[in-house]
Structure formats: structure tokens, C-alpha cells
Coordinates of C-alpha atoms in Angstrom, one line a residue:
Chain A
X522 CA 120.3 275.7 193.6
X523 CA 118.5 273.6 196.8
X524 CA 120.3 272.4 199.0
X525 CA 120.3 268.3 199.1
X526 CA 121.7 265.7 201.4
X527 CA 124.4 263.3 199.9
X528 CA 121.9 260.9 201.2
X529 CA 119.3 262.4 198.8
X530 CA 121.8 263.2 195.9
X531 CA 122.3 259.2 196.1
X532 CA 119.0 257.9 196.0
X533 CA 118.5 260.5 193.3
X534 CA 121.9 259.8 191.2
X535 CA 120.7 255.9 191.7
X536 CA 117.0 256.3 190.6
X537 CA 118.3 257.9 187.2
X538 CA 119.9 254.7 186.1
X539 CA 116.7 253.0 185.4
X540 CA 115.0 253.5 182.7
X541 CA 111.0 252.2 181.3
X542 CA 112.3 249.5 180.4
X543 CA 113.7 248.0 183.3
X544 CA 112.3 245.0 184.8
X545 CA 113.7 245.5 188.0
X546 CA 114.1 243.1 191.6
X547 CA 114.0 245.7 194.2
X548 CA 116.4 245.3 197.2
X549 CA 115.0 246.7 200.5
X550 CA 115.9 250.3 202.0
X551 CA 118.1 252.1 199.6
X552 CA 117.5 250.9 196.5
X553 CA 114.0 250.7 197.4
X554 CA 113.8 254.5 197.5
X555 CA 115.6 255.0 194.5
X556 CA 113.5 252.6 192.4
X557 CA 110.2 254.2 193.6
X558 CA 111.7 257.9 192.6
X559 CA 112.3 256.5 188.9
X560 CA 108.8 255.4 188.4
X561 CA 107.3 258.9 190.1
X562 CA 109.6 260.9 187.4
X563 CA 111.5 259.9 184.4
X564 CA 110.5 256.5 184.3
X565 CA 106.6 255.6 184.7
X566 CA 106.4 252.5 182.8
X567 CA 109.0 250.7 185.2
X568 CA 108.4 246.9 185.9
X569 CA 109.1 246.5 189.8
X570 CA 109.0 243.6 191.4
X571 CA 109.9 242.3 194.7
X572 CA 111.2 239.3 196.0
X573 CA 107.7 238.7 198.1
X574 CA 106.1 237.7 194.5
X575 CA 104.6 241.1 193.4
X576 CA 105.3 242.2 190.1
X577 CA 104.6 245.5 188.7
X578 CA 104.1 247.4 192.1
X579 CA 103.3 251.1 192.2
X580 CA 103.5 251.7 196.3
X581 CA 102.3 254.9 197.1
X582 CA 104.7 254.9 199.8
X583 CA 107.7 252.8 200.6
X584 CA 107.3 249.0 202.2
X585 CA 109.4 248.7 205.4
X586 CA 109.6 245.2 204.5
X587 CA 109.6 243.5 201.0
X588 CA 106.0 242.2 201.5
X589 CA 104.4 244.8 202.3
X590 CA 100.4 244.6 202.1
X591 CA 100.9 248.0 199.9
X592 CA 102.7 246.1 197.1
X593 CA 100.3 243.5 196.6
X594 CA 97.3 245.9 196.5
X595 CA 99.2 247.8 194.0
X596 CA 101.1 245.1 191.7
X597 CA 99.6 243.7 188.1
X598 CA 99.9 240.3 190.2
X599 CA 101.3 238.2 192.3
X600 CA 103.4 235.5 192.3
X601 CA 104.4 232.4 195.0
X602 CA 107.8 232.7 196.3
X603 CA 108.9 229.8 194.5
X604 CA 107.7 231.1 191.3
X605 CA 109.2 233.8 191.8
X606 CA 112.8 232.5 191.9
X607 CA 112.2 229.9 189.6
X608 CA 110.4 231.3 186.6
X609 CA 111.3 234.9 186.9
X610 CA 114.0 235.2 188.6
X611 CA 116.3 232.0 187.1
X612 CA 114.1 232.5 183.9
X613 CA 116.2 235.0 183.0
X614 CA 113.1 237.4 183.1
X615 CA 114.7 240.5 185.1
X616 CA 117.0 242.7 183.1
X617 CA 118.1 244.6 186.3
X618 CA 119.0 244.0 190.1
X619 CA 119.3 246.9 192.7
X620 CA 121.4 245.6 195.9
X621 CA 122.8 247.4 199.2
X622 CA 125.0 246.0 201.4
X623 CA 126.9 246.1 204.7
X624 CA 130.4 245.7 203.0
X625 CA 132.0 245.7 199.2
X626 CA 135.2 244.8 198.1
X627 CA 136.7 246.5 194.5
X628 CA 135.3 243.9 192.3
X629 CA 131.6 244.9 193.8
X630 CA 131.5 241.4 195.7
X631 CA 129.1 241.9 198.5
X632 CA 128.9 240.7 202.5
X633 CA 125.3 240.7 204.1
X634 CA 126.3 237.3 206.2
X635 CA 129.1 238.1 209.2
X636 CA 131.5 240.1 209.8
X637 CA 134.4 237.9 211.5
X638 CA 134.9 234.1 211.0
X639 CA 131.6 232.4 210.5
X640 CA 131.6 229.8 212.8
X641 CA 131.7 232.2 215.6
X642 CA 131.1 235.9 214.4
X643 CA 131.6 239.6 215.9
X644 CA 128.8 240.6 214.1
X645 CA 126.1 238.0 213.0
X646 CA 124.5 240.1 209.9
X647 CA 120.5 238.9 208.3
X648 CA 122.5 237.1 206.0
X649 CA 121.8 236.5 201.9
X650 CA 118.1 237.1 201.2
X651 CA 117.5 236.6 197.5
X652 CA 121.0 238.0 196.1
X653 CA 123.4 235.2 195.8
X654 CA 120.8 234.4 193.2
X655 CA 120.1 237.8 192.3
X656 CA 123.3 238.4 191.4
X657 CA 124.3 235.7 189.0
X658 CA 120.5 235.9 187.3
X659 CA 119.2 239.6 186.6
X660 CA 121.1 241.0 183.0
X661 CA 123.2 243.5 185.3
X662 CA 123.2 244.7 188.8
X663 CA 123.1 248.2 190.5
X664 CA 124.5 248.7 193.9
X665 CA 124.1 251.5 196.2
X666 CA 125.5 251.9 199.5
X667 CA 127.4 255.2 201.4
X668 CA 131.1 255.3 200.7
X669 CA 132.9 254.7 203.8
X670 CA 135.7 252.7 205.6
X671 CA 133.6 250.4 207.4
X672 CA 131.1 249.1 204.0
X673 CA 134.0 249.5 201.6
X674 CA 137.1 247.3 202.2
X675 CA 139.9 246.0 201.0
X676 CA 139.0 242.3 201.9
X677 CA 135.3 240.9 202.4
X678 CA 135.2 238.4 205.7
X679 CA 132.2 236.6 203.4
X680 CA 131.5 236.8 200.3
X681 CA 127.6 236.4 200.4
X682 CA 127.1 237.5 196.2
X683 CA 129.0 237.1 193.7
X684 CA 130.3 240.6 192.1
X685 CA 133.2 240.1 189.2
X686 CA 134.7 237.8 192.0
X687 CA 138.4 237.9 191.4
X688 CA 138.2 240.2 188.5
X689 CA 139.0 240.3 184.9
X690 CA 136.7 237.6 183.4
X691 CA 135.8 235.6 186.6
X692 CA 132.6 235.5 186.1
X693 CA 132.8 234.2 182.3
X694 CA 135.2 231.2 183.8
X695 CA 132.5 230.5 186.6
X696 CA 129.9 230.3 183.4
X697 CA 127.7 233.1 184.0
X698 CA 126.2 234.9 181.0
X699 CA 124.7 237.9 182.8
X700 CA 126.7 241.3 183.3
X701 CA 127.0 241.4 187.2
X702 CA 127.5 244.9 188.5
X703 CA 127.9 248.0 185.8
X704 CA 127.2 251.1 188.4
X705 CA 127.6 251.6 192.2
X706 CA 125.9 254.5 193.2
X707 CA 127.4 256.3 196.4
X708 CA 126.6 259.2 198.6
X709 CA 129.8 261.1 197.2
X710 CA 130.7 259.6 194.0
X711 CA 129.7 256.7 191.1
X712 CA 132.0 253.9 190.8
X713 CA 131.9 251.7 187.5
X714 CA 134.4 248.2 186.7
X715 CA 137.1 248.9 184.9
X716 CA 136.8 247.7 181.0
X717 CA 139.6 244.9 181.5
X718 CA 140.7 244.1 185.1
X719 CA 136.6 245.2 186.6
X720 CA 138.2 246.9 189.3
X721 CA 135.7 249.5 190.8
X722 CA 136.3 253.3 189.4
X723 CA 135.2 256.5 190.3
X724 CA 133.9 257.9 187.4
X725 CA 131.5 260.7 188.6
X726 CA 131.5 262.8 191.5
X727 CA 128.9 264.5 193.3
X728 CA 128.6 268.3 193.1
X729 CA 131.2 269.7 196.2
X730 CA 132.7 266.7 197.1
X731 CA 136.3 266.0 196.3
X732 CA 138.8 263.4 195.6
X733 CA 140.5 263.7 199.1
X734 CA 136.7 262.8 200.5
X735 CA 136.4 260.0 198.3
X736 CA 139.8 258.4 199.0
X737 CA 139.8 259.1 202.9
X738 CA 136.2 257.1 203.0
X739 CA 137.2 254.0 201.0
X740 CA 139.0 250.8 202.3
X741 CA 141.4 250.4 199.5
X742 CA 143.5 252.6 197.1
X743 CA 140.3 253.7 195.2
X744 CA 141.1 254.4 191.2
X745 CA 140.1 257.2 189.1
X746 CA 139.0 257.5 185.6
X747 CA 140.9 259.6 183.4
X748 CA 137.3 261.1 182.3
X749 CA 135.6 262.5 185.4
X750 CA 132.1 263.9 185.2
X751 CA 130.3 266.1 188.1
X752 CA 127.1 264.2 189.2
X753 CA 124.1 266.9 188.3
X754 CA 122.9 268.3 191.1
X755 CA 119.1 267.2 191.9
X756 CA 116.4 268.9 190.2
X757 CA 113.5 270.7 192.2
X758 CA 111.2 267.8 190.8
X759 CA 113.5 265.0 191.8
X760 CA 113.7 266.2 195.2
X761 CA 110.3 266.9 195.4
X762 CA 109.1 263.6 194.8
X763 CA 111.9 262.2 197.0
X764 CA 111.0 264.0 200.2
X765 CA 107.2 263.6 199.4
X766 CA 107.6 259.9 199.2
X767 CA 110.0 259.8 202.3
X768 CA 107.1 261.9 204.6
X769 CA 104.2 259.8 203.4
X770 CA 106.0 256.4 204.1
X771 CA 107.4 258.0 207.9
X772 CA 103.8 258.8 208.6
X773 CA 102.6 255.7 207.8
X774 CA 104.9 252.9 209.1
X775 CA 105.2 255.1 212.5
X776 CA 101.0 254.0 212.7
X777 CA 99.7 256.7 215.2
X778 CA 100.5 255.2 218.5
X779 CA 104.0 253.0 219.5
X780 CA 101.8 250.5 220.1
X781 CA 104.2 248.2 222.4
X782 CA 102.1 246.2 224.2
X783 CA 101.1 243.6 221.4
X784 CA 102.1 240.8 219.2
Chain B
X1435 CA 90.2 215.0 206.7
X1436 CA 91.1 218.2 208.8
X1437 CA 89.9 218.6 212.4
X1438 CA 88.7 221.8 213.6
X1439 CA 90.4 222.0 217.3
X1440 CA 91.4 224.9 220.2
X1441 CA 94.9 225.9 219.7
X1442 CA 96.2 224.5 222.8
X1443 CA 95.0 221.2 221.5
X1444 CA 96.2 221.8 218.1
X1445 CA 99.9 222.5 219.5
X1446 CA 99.7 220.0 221.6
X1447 CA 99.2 216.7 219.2
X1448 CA 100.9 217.9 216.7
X1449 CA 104.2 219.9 218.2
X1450 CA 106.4 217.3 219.8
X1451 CA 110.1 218.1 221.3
X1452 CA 112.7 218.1 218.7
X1453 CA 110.7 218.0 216.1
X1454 CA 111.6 219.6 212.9
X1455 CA 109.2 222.6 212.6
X1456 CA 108.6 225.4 209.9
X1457 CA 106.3 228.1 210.3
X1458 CA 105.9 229.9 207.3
X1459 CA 104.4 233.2 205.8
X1460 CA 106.8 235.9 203.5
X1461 CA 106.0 238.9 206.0
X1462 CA 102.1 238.4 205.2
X1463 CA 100.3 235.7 207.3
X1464 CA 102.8 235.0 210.0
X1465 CA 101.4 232.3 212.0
X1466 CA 102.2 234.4 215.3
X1467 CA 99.4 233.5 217.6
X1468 CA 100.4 229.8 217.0
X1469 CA 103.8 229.9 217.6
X1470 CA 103.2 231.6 221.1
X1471 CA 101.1 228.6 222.1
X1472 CA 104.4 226.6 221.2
X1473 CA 106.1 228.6 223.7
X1474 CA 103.4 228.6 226.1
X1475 CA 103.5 225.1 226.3
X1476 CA 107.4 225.0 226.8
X1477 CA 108.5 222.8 223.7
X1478 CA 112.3 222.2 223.8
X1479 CA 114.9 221.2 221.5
X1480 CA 113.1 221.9 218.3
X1481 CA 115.0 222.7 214.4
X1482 CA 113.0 225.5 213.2
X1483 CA 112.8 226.3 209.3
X1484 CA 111.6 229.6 208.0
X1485 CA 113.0 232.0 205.2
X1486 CA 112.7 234.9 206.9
X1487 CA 112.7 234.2 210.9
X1488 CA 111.5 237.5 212.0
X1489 CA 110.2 238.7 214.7
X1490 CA 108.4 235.5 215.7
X1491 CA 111.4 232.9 215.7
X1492 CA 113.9 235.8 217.5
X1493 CA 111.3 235.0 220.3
X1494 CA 111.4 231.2 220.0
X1495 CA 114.9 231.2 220.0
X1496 CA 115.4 233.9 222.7
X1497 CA 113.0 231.9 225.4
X1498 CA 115.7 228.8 224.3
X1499 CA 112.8 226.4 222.2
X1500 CA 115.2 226.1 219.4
X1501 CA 118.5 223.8 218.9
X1502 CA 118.7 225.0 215.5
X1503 CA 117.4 226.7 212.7
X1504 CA 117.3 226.6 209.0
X1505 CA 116.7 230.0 207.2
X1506 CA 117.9 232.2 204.6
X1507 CA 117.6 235.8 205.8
X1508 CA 117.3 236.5 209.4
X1509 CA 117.2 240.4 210.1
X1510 CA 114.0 242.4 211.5
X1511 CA 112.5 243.9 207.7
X1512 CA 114.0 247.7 207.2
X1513 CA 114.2 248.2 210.8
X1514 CA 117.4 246.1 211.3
X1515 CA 119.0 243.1 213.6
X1516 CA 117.0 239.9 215.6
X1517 CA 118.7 240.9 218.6
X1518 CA 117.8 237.5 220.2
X1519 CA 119.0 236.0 217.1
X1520 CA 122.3 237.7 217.3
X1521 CA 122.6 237.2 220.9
X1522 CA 122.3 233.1 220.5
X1523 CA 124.9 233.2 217.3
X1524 CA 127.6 235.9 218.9
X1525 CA 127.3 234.9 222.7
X1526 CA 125.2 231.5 222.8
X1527 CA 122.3 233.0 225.1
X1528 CA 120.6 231.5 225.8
X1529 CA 121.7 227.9 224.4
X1530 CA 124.0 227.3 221.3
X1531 CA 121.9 227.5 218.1
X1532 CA 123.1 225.4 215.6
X1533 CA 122.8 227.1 211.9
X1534 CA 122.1 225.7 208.3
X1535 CA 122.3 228.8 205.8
X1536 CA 120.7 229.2 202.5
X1537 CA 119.4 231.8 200.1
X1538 CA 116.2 232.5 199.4
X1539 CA 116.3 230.2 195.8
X1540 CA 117.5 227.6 197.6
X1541 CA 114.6 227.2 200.7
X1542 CA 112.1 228.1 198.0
X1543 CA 113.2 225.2 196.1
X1544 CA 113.7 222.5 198.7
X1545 CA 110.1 223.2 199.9
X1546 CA 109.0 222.5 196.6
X1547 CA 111.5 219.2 196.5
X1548 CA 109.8 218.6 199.9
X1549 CA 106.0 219.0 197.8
X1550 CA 106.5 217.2 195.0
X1551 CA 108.2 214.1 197.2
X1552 CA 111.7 214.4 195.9
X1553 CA 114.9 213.7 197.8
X1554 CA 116.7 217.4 196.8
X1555 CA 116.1 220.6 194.8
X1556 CA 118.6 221.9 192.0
X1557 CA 118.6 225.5 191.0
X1558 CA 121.5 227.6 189.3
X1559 CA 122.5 229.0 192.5
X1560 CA 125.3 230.1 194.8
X1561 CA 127.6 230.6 192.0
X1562 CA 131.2 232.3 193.1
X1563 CA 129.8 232.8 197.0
X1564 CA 130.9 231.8 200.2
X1565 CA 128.1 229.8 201.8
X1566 CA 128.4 226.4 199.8
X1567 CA 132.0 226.0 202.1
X1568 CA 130.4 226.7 205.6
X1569 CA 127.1 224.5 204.6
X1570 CA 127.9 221.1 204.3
X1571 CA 123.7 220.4 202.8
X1572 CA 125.0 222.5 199.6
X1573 CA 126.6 220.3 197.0
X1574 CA 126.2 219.7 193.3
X1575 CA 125.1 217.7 190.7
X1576 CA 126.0 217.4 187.0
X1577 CA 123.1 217.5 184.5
X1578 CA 123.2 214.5 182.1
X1579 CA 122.2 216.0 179.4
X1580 CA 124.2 219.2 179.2
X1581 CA 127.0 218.8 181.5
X1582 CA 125.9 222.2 183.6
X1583 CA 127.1 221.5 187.5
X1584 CA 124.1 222.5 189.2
X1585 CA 123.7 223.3 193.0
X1586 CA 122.0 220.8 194.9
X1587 CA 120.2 221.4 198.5
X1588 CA 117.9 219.0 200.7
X1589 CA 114.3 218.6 200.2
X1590 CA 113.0 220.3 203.7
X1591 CA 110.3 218.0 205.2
X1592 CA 109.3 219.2 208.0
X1593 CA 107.6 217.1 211.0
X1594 CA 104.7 219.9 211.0
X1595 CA 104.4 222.8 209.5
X1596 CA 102.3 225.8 211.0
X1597 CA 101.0 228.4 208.7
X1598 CA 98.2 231.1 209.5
X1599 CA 95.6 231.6 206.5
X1600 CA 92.2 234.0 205.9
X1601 CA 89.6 231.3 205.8
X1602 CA 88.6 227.7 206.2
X1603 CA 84.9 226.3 205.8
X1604 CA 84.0 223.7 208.6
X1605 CA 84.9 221.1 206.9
X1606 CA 88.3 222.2 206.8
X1607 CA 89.5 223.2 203.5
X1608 CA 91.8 226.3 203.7
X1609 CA 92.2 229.5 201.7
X1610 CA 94.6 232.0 201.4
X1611 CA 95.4 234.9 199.3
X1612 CA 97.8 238.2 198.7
X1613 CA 101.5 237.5 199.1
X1614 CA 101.0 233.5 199.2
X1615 CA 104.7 233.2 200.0
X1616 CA 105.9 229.0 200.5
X1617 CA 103.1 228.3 202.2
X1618 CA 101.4 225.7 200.3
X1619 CA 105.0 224.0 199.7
X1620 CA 105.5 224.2 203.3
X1621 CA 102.1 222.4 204.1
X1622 CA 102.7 219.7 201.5
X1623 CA 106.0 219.2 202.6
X1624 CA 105.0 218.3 205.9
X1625 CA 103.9 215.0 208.0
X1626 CA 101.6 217.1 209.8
X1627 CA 100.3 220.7 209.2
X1628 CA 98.1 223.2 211.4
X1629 CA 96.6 226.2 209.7
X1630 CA 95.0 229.1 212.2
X1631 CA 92.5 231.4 210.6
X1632 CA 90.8 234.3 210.6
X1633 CA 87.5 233.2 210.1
X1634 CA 85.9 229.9 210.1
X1635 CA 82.8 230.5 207.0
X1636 CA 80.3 228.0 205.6
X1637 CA 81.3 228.5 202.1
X1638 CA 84.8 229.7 201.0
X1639 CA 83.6 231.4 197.9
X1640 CA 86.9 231.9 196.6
X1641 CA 87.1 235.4 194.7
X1642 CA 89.0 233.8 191.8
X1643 CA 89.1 229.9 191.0
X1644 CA 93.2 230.7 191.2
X1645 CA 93.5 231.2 194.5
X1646 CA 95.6 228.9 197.0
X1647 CA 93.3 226.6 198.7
X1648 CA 94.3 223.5 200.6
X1649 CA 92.4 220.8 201.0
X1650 CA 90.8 219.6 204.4
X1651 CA 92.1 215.7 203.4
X1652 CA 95.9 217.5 203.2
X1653 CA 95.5 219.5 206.4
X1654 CA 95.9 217.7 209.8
X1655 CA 94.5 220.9 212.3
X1656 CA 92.5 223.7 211.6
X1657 CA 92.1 226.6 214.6
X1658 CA 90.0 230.0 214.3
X1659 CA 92.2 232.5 216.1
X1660 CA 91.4 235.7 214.9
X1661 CA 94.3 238.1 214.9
X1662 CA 96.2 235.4 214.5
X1663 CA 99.1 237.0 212.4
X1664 CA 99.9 239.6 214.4
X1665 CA 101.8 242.1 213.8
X1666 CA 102.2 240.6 210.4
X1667 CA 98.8 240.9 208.2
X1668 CA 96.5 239.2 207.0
X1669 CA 95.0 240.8 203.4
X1670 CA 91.7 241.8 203.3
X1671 CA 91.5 241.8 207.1
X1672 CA 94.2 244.3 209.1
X1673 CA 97.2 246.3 208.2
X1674 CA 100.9 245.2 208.9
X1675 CA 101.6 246.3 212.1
X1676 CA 104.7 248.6 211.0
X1677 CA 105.2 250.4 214.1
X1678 CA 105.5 247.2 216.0
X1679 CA 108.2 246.2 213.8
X1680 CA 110.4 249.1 215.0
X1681 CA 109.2 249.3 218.8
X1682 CA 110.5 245.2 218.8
X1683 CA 113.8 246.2 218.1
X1684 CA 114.1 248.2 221.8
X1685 CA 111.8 245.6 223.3
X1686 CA 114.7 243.0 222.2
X1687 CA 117.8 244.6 222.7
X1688 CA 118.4 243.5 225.7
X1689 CA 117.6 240.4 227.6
X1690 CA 115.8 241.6 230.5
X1691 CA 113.2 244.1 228.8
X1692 CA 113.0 241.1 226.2
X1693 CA 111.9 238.3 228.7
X1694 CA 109.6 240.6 230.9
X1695 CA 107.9 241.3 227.7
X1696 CA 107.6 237.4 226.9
X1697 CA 105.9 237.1 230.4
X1698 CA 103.1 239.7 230.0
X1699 CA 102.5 239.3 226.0
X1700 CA 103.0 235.7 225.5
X1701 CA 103.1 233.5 229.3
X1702 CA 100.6 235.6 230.6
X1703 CA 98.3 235.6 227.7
X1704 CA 95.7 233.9 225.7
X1705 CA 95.3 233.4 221.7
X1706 CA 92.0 235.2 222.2
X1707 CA 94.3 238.3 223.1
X1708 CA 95.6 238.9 218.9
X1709 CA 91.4 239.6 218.2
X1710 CA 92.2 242.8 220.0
X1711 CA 95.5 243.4 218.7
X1712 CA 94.8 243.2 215.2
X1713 CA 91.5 245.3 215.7
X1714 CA 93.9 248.3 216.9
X1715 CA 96.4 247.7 213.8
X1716 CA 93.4 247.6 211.5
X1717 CA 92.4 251.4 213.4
X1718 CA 95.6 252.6 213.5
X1719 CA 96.1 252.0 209.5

């Protein structure tokens, strides 16, 4: 077997939930990667769009922002911003939603905003983006993030989107129709909601990694399936395409000076 | 009609103290070049809009130009924090900044409210999160046909709204294409509106009769500063300046290396100076 990051067996483990026919809004960084991996292997007719108004972009390497010239060139077309939210996005057009996130409670409810009180913050974080609406809008959501103390916690200082909330059927009472989040993909482990109560549960773990790992990384009393799966381990083409796409995109939005004089 | 004017003159009728401003452009045609000259010409006190502030409004609000700002995702794209940003939220420094928070959905539809001349924008939004309690401009309304509680925001209309674009013909009328962001919203939004290009052209012979072009009789200021959307891009002309984007996050880090860096690059310099700029991100790519 090749050896593999957990960072890589992430992106990897995440990229294998999509599917051709996804219609997918692409967070930036991690899910970014993962997204880009599906449409190189298992799944080439992928619809990815980003927030930036492209649809149907096939970057040859990954955008270090969302707008990217690289995803215009390469998307079946593009779309204004406000078209984009309106008649895509809150047109129920977009089956699937890939988030990150700095923090995560147990019923996936997500914190890009602050960390402290609001008003006057120990961390000021870039805030919402797209996914408060992301959230409630695409059919289900996909979230991938490393497991650890610090991103998963027992109680979000801001909730910035909408996971299942509360739990059990808070999203239903709040009159949302769409799924929310069905997988999050970690470095060590895949957490699902719980059937009834939508309380995150591990219910695959990654190949070496065990449940004393997984429970001394997360902020709260993390659950276990009774069924428990091992994660399969990367193939050679997975991480092929992976580190390919990871040197080409290094090279390229490194430029070939540090150029600091400018701007 | 649009008048074709210098960019210090452009800046200077049409950015006043306190005014309400948005600069706009999704990553692509960031009107950088233009919102130097703002600094440059030491405006005070102004409420900046923008979805994205970027690089270009961590500067304006780290020389102190801004009381406020409007905006609904304020990090540096896949490299990380504002740093200046940060530092006027978490410490105040260099003046308070005053904050009005909104997703994405939401500024995207209170530009267009702002377009199409209506008081506020609806959207299904901000359902189960925390922002409608710590932003007083997000309420509701209740449709009167179905009974669905909507979420309600503001119409944003700015005082002037700056924007940088590929081409304008001399009599003014504007073109722009690629990642067209809120741009045109923004502009119609607006009491007043300046639009720096990259080229000034006799005929704009648009490549497709879809593309975004705004009228010279809904444009106040047109400017030709080449380079102008540096280190953002401008498509069909130069690259995304990617590196930049990472080498900003040392450059403002910290408040000294980030002030020295206004002097040379921004104080010290002329719009002329992007031309040159660009030029190397085009060679680099």
C-alpha cells in the first residue's frame, strides 16, 4: 500500500461522495480539492459551480480564490452574482453543497463569523460568504473539516449556517425542505446524523486510526455507530490525481517571483 | 452623459467625506488603482460597502478612511485573515469600525433592490443563524399571498459607486466581461459612479450582444488607468496576481511593515504605476 496523509485520505474520502450527477456549490480550500479530485476520476460529468457565477468549471488547477480567472475560462458560462443566488442557488437548482469551517457543533451547525462575543471578538473570523444560504438551499450538504478540539466543540460562540440546528426535526419546524448536512468528511473518521435525534456519528474510520484518536480530538462526547466501516485506503489513481493537481496549482499561484513591491 | 476625466479629478468630484461608498468587483476587476487615489487624497469618515473587502478595503480601513463597512465575507481568498481588518474589529486600530454583516444572498439582493429603485430586498435567507440578532437591518416580512416569513434587508444605495471595467469608447459607454460579479447593480444603485478602464477604444465591438455594458448616460466618470485592477485581473488582459495575494498577508500583519508599505506603493505613487504592475503579472502567468 502508499503511504497517504490523513490530509490526503480526507480530500480523497470527501471527493468519493459525489457522484455525475451532482450539481455541486463549491466551498473554497478543502472542499475545493475534493470536488476537483471527483471530476479528474470517478466522476467526469460533475456540474461545478462556484459562488463567483461560473458554472460547469473544469480548472486545470485549483483557484486560490472562488473567482478565479481559470474558472471562468473553463466554465459552460457564467453567471452575475445575483443570478447566481437568486436563480440557482434559491431556485432550488443545486442538489449538493460542500462547506468547511473554523468550528462545528454535533448537529453540523457551522461558525465562520467570531470566535468570542460578537460585539467585541477574540478572533474576528471572514465571516458567512454564501453559506447561510447555502445551507438551507442546496438538496444536502457535505462538510469537511480536520477533527480536532479547537473546530469541533461542544458549543458554537455563532452560529453563522444552519446545520440540523437543535436537532431532531429542527429544520422541518424552521420550514426548510432541503436535507442539510448527510456526511462530514474528516481527516480520521466520517461522521453522519443520527436517523432520529441528527446527532453527528462516526460511522467510518480511516485505515490506522482508532477510537481513542477520534474521541481525544473532538469537543464533545463523540457517538459511535453500532456498524463501523474502515475508510478504503486511497487508490494509486486517486492519489495520483490528488498530488498532480496540488503541484500544478503550488506552481502556479506561487507566480515565479514574490513579487512584493506592487498593488 | 459620462465624462472622460484624470483620476485625481474623478475622485475628487465625486468621493466626498462620509459618503457611503462601494467599490465592487467578485475577485475579478477590483477597482484597485481607484481606491488608492481615495487614499491619496485622504478621504475620512467614509461607510464602505463591498461583498468581499479584500485586500483593497483592509488598506482603506487600515490608513483609518473608513467609519464603517457593510460586507458579507471579509477574509484574504485561500490565503487567510485581513489583518488590518482584524486589527480595527479586535483592538480598534486604528479607529473603531462600525460593522453591518450580511451573507452573500443578502448584499446581492439589496444591490439589486438598490437597481431596480426599491426600498428593500427579500430572499429566503438566514434561516436558523445567528446574524439576524446582532444586525438590526435584517428583519422580515410576511408574503401576502402564501404566508411564508421572508427575510428582509435594505436596498444599498450607495453615494458613488467605483468599479474598474475592460473597455469604454470615448463617449463613455462601458463594457465588461468574465466574472461580471454586482457590478452593474452596484453602478445602478448609485447617485454617482466612476468606472476605470483598461483601455479607452473607438468602438466597443462587444464579442457577444450579452455582454454587460453600461451606458455613458448612466455613468458619471470614466478614467483609463491601465493596470487598474491590480493584483485582481482583468480577463482578457492579465492574470490574477496570486502571489501577491499571499505576500499581503506578511506585508499586513503587522502595523508598521503595513504602513511603510502604504507610503512607498500607494502615497508615494501614481495610478500610472498599475501599467507596470499588471504588465509583470501578465509575464509572470
Amino acid at each position: 500500500m502508499t503511504d497517504f496523509t490523513p490530509t490526503e485520505m480526507m480530500t480523497i474520502a470527501a471527493s468519493r461522495e459525489l457522484s455525475n450527477d451532482d450539481v455541486c456549490f463549491v466551498g473554497i480550500g478543502a472542499p475545493s480539492a475534493a470536488c476537483n479530485v471527483a471530476r479528474l476520476t470517478h466522476a467526469p460529468d460533475i456540474t461545478l459551480i462556484y459562488e463567483s457565477g461560473t458554472v460547469g468549471t473544469k480548472p486545470d488547477v485549483l483557484p486560490l480564490s472562488i473567482g478565479d480567472g481559470e474558472l471562468c475560462d473553463t466554465a459552460l458560462f457564467t453567471v452575475s452574482v445575483p443570478e447566481m443566488f437568486r436563480y440557482w442557488l434559491q431556485g432550488g437548482r443545486i442538489t449538493t453543497g460542500f462547506l468547511g469551517g473554523a468550528q462545528i457543533d454535533r448537529f453540523a451547525n457551522l461558525n465562520t463569523t467570531v470566535v468570542g462575543p460578537y460585539d467585541h471578538p477574540k478572533v474576528r473570523l471572514p465571516g458567512g460568504g454564501g453559506a447561510p444560504e447555502i445551507a438551507s438551499n442546496c438538496g444536502r450538504i457535505f462538510i469537511t473539516m480536520a477533527l480536532s478540539k479547537r473546530g469541533f466543540v461542544e458549543k458554537l460562540p455563532f452560529i453563522t449556517s444552519m446545520g440540523h440546528g437543535e436537532g431532531g426535526d429542527h429544520r422541518e419546524r424552521l420550514g426548510m425542505k432541503t436535507q442539510g448536512p448527510t456526511r462530514v468528511i474528516t481527516d480520521l473518521c466520517i461522521l453522519e446524523p443520527d436517523a432520529e435525534t441528527k446527532e453527528l456519528t462516526v460511522v467510518s474510520i480511516h485505515h490506522g486510526v482508532t477510537r481513542d484518536e477520534i474521541v481525544e480530538n473532538c469537543g464533545w462526547a463523540i457517538k459511535f455507530a453500532d456498524t463501523i466501516i474502515e475508510t478504503p485506503v486511497p487508490t494509486e489513481t486517486e492519489l495520483s490525481v490528488l498530488r498532480d493537481i496540488n503541484a500544478r496549482t503550488k506552481k502556479a499561484h506561487q507566480g515565479t517571483d514574490k513579487d512584493k513591491e506592487a498593488a | 452623459m459620462a465624462r472622460i476625466l484624470s483620476l485625481a479629478q474623478a475622485v475628487a468630484e465625486n468621493v466626498k467625506d462620509g459618503d457611503t461608498v462601494a467599490m465592487e468587483g467578485f475577485t475579478h476587476l477590483i477597482p484597485y488603482a481607484a481606491g488608492h487615489e481615495v487614499i491619496r487624497q485622504g478621504r475620512k469618515d467614509l461607510f464602505l460597502v463591498r461583498m468581499t473587502p479584500d485586500i483593497l478595503y483592509d488598506q482603506l480601513i487600515g490608513v483609518g478612511a473608513a467609519r464603517g463597512m457593510k460586507f458579507s465575507w471579509g477574509g484574504n481568498p485561500g490565503v487567510g485573515s485581513l489583518h488590518r481588518f482584524r486589527d480595527a474589529v479586535e483592538n480598534q486600530w486604528p479607529r473603531p469600525l462600525e460593522i453591518e454583516e450580511h451573507s452573500h444572498a443578502a448584499m446581492a439582493n439589496a444591490y439589486e433592490a438598490g437597481a431596480t429603485n426599491l426600498p428593500f430586498a427579500m430572499l429566503r435567507g438566514y434561516i436558523g443563524a445567528d446574524l439576524p440578532k446582532v444586525n438590526a437591518n435584517i428583519k422580515s416580512v410576511t408574503c401576502p399571498f402564501t404566508g411564508e416569513v421572508l427575510a428582509a434587508v435594505p436596498a444599498i444605495r450607495p453615494d458613488v459607486t467605483i468599479i474598474h471595467a475592460q473597455r469604454a469608447d470615448r463617449k463613455g459607454n462601458v463594457l465588461l466581461e468574465g466574472i461580471v460579479g454586482v457590478q452593474k447593480e452596484a453602478v445602478l444603485a448609485a447617485t454617482r459612479s466612476i468606472v476605470t478602464v483598461e483601455e479607452i477604444v473607438d468602438e466597443l465591438n462587444p464579442p457577444s450582444p450579452n455582454s454587460v455594458v453600461l451606458p455613458t448616460w448612466a455613468v458619471t466618470a470614466v478614467v483609463h488607468v491601465p493596470g487598474g485592477a491590480f493584483p485582481s485581473y482583468a480577463h482578457g488582459y492579465y492574470p490574477r496576481s496570486n502571489a501577491f495575494y499571499i505576500a499581503w498577508d506578511e506585508i499586513a500583519r503587522d502595523r508598521e511593515t503595513f504602513t511603510a508599505w502604504i507610503k512607498e506603493n500607494v502615497l508615494d505613487a501614481k495610478p500610472e504605476d498599475f501599467a507596470r504592475h499588471a504588465a509583470k503579472s501578465a509575464k509572470a502567468a
